[in-house]
Short mmCIF file of C-alpha atoms in Angstrom, two decimals:
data_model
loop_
_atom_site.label_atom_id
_atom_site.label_comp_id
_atom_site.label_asym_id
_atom_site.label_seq_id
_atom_site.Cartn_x
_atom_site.Cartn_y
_atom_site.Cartn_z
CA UNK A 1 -4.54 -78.82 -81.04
CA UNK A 2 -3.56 -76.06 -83.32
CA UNK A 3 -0.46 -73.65 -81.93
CA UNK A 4 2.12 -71.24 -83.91
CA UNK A 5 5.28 -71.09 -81.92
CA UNK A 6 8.41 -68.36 -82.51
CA UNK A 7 12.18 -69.32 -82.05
CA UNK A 8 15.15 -67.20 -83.13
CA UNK A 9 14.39 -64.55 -80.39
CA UNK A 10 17.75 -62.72 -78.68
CA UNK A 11 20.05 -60.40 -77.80
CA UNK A 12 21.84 -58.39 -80.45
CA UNK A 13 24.17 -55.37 -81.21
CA UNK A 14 22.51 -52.67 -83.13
CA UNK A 15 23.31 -53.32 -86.91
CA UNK A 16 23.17 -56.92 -86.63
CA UNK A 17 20.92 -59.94 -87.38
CA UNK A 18 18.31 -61.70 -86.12
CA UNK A 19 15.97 -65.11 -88.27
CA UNK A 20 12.96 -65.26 -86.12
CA UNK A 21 10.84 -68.38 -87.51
CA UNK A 22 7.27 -69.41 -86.34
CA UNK A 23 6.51 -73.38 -86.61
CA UNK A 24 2.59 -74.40 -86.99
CA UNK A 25 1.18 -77.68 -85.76
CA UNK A 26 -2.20 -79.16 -85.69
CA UNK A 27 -3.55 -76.92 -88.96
CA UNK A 28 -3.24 -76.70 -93.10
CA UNK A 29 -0.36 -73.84 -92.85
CA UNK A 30 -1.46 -72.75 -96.87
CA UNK A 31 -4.66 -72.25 -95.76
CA UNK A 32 -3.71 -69.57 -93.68
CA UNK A 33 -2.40 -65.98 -93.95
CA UNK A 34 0.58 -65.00 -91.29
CA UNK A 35 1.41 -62.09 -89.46
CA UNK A 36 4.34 -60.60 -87.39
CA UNK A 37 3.30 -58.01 -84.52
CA UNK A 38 5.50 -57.12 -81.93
CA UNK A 39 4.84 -55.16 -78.90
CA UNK A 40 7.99 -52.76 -77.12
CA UNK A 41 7.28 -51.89 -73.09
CA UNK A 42 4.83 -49.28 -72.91
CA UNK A 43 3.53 -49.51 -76.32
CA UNK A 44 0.47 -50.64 -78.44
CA UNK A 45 1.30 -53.63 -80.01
CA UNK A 46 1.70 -52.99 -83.97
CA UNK A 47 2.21 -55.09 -87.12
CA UNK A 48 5.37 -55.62 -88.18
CA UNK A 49 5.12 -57.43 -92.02
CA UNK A 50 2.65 -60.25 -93.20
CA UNK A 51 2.80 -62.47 -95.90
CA UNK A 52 -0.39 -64.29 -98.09
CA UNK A 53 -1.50 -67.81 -97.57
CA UNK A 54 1.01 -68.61 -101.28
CA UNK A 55 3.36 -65.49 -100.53
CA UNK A 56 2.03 -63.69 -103.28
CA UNK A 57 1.56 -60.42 -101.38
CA UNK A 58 3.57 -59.14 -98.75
CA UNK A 59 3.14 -56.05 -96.55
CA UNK A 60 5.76 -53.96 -94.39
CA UNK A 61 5.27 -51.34 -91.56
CA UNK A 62 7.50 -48.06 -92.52
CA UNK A 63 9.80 -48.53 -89.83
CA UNK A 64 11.01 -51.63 -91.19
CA UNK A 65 10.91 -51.69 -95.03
CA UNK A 66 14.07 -51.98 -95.95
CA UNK A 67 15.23 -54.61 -93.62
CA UNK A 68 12.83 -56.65 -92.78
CA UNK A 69 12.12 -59.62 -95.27
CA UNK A 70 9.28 -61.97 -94.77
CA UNK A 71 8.81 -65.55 -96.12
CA UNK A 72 7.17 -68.86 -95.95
CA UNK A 73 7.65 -72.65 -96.41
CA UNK A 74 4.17 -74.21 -96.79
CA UNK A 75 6.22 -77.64 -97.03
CA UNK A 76 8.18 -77.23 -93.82
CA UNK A 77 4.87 -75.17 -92.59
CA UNK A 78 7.06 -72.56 -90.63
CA UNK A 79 6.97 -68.54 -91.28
CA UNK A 80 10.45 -66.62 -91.19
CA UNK A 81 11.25 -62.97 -90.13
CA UNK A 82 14.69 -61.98 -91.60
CA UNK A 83 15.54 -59.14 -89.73
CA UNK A 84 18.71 -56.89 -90.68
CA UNK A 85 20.17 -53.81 -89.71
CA UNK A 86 18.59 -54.10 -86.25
CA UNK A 87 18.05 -51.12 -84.37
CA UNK A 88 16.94 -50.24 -80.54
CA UNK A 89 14.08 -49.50 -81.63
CA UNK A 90 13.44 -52.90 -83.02
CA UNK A 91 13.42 -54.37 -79.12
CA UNK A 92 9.84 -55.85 -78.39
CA UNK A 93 7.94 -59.50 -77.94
CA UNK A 94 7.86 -60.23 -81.79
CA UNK A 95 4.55 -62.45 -81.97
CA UNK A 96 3.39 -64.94 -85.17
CA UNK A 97 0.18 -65.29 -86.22
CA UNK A 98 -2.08 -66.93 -88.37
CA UNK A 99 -5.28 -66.28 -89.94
CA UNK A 100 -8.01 -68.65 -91.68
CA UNK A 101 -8.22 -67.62 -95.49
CA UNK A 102 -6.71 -66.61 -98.51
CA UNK A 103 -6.64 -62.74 -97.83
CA UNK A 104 -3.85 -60.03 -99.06
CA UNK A 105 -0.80 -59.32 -96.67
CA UNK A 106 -2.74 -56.12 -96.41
CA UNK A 107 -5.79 -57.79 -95.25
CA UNK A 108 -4.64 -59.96 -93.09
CA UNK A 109 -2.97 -57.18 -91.50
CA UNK A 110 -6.39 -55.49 -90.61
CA UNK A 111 -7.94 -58.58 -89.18
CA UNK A 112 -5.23 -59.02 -86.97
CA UNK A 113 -5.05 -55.24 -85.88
CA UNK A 114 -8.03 -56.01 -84.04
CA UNK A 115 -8.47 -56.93 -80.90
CA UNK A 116 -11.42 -59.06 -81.79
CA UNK A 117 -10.57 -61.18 -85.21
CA UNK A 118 -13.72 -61.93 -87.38
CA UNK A 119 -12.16 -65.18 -88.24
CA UNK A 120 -10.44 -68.36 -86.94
CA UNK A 121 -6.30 -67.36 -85.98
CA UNK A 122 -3.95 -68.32 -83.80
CA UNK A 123 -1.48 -66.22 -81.88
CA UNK A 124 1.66 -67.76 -80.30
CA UNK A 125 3.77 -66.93 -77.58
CA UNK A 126 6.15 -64.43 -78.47
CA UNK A 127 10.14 -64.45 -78.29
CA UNK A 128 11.86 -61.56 -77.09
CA UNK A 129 14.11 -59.43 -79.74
CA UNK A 130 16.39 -57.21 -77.88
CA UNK A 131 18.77 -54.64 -79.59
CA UNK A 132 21.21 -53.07 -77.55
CA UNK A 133 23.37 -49.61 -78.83
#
């Protein structure tokens, strides 16, 4: 059965570091585009940064351009989240997930917006990211 599952998830100081990674199983990782969304209590849940199926195209919300760097290992089939300069606002369930086709970052991050994707994905778990001042 195909999953995505997060690790790296935790408590840290604001202006530290965080590697959140995302591990597929049962699927052709290249085949698929991948996403980071996170959701903070009391909020709608928003994307974070995405990546293409080769890692040709990247994309970045506002609030984290600067300090956020995305990547992928097709080999190892796992996604990474480098996250620096952490702030409070950063805390939220930081989810992976991936998406069926060779779209932009940009796409991908409109499929996934919705609550209702067109196309085959995944979603996994979450892992809490927690950023204390």
């Amino acid at each position: 059965q195909a999953q995505v599952v997060e690790s790296g998830g935790g408590l840290v100081l604001a202006g530290g570091s965080l590697r959140l990674s995302c591990t597929a199983a049962g699927l052709t990782f290249d085949d698929y585009a991948m996403v980071w969304f996170r959701q903070a209590p009391g909020k709608k849940r928003e994307g974070v940064s995405c990546i293409s199926w080769n890692g040709d195209s990247t994309y970045y919300a506002d609030p984290v351009q600067g300090r956020f760097t995305i990547s992928r290992d097709n080999a190892k089939k796992t996604l990474y989240l480098q996250m620096n300069s952490l702030e409070p606002e950063d805390t939220a369930i930081y989810y992976c997930g991936a998406l069926i086709g060779r779209w932009t970052a940009v796409q991908a991050l409109g499929i996934m917006s919705s609550d209702r994707p067109s196309f085959s994905h995944y979603w996994g778990q979450g892992t809490q990211v927690t950023v204390s001042s």
